[in-house]
Tab-separated table of C-alpha atoms in Angstrom:
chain	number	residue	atom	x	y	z
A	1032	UNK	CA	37.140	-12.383	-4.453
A	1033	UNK	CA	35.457	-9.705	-6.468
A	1034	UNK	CA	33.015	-11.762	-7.878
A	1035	UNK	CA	31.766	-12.375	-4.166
A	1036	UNK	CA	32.216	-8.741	-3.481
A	1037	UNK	CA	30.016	-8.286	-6.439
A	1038	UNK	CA	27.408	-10.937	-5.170
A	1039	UNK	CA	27.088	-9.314	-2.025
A	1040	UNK	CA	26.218	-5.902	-3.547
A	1041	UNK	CA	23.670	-7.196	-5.538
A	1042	UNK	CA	22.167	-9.108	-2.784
A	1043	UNK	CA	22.968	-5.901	-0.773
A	1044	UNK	CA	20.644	-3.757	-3.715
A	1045	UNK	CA	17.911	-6.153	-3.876
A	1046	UNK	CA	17.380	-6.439	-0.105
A	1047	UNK	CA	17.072	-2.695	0.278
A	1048	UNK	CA	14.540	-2.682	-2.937
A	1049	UNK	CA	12.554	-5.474	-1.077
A	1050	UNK	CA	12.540	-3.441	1.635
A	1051	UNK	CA	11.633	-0.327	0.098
A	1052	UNK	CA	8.778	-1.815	-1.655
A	1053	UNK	CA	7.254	-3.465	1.493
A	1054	UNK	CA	7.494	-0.747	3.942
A	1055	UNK	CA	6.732	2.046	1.730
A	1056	UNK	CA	2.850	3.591	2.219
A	1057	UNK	CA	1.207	2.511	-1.371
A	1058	UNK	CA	-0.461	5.242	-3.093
A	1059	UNK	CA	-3.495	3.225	-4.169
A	1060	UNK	CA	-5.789	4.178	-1.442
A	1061	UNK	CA	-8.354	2.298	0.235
A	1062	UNK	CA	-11.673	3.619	-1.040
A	1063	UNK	CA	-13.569	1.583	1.630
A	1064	UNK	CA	-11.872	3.599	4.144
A	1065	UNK	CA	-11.700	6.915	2.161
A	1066	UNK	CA	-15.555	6.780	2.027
A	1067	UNK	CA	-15.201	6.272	5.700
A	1068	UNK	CA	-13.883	9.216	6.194
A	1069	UNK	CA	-15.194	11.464	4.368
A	1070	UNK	CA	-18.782	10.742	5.296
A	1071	UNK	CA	-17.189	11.311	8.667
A	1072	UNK	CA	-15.482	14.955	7.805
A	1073	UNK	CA	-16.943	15.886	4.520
A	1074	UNK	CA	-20.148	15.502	4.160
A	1075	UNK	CA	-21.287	18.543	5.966
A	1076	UNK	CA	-20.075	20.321	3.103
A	1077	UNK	CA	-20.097	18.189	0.342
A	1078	UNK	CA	-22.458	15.189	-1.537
A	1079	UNK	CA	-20.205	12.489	-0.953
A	1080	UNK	CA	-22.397	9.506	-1.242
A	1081	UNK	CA	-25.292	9.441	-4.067
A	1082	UNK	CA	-27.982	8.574	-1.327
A	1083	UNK	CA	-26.678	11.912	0.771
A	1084	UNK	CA	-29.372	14.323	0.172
A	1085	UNK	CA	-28.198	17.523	1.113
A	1086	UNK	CA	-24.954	19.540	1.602
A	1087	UNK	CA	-23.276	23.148	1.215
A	1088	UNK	CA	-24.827	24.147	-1.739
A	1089	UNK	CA	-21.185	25.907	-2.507
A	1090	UNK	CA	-19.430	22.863	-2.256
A	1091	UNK	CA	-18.868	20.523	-5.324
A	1092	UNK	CA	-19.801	17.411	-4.555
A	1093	UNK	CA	-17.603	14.184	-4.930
A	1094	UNK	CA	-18.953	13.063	-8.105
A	1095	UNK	CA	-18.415	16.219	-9.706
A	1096	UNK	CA	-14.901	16.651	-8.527
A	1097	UNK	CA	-14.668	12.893	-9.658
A	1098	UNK	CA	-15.870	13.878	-13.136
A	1099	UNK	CA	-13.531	16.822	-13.300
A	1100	UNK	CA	-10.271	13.691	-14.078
A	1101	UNK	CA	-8.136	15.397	-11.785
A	1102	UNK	CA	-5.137	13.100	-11.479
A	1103	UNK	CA	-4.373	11.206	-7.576
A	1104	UNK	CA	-1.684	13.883	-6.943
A	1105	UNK	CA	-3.739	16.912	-8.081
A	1106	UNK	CA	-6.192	15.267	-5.589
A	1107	UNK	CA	-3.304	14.826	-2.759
A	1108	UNK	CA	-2.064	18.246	-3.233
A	1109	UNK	CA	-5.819	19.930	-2.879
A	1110	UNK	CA	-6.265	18.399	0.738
A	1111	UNK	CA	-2.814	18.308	1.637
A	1112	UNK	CA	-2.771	22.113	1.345
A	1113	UNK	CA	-6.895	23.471	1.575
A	1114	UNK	CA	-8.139	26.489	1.451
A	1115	UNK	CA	-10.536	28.753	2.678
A	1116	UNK	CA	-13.610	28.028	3.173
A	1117	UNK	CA	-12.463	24.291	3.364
A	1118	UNK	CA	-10.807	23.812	6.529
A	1119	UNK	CA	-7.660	21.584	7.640
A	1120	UNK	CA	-8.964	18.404	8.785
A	1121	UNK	CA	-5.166	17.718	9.398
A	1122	UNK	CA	-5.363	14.176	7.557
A	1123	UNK	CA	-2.515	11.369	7.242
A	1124	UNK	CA	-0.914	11.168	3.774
A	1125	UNK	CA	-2.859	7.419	3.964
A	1126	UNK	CA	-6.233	8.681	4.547
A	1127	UNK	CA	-5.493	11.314	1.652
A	1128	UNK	CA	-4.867	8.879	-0.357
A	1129	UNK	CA	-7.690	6.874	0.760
A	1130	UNK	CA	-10.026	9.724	0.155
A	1131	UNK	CA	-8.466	10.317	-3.697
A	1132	UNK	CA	-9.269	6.695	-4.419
A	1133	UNK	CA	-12.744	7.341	-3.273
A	1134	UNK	CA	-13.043	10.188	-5.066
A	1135	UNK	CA	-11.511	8.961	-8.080
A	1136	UNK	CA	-14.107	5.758	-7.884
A	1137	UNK	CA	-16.846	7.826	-7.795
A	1138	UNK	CA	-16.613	8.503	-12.071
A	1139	UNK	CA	-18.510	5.807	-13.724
A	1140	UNK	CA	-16.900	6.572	-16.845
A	1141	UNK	CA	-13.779	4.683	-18.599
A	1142	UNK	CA	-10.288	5.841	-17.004
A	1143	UNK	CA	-8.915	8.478	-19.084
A	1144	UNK	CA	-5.910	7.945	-21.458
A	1145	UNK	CA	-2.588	8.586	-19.953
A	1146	UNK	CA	-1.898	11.351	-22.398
A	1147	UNK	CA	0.924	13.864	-21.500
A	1148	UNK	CA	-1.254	16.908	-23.079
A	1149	UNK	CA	-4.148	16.486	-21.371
A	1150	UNK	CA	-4.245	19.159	-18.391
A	1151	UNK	CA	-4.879	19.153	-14.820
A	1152	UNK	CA	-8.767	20.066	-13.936
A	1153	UNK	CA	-8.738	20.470	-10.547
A	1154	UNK	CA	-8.784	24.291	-10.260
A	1155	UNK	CA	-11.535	26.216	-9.929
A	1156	UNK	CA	-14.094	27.234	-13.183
A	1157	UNK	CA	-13.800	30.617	-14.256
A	1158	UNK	CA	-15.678	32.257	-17.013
């Protein structure tokens, strides 16, 4: 009896992981669709392709943000939560994320170690 009890949890836990795993929104964006967009909404401001020839001069363009190894949720938190003079576009977590794996696609160099002491970059340059 308790080894069916048992049994049943167990299928009980791995259904629910299945689950969890299927239905869940990944967080590796489509970049396809991230470039998508943000031609769409951010290139008025900002270089987002290399072929784009002009923007806000103000406004960093893609590839430099790219080069700046901000991590995806640095990324995610920066449009989740903009700021002046970037306005809200009022995007989906998805197309966030699909704009961070643009973004992030954008550095031609190797992807950076995952070393705990290395620090976000995101922020602004001062000094």
């Amino acid at each position: 009896m308790r080894l069916i009890t048992r049994l049943r949890n167990l299928v009980a836990f791995y259904t629910i992981l299945l689950l969890v795993g299927v239905l869940s929104p990944s967080w590796a964006g489509d970049l396809r669709h991230g470039k998508t967009i943000a031609q769409r909404w951010c290139a008025a401001c900002h270089v987002v392709v290399p072929e784009q020839s002009a923007a806000w001069a103000d406004a960093p363009s893609f590839s430099d943000i790219a080069r700046r190894r901000a991590d995806k949720e640095a990324l995610a938190r920066f449009l989740i939560d903009p700021h002046p003079p970037m306005p809200d576009m009022h995007l989906s977590r998805q197309e966030i994320d699909d704009i961070v794996s643009y973004i992030r696609s954008l550095d031609p160099r190797p992807a950076p170690s995952s070393d705990p002491e290395e620090k976000d970059t995101l922020g602004p340059k001062r000094g």
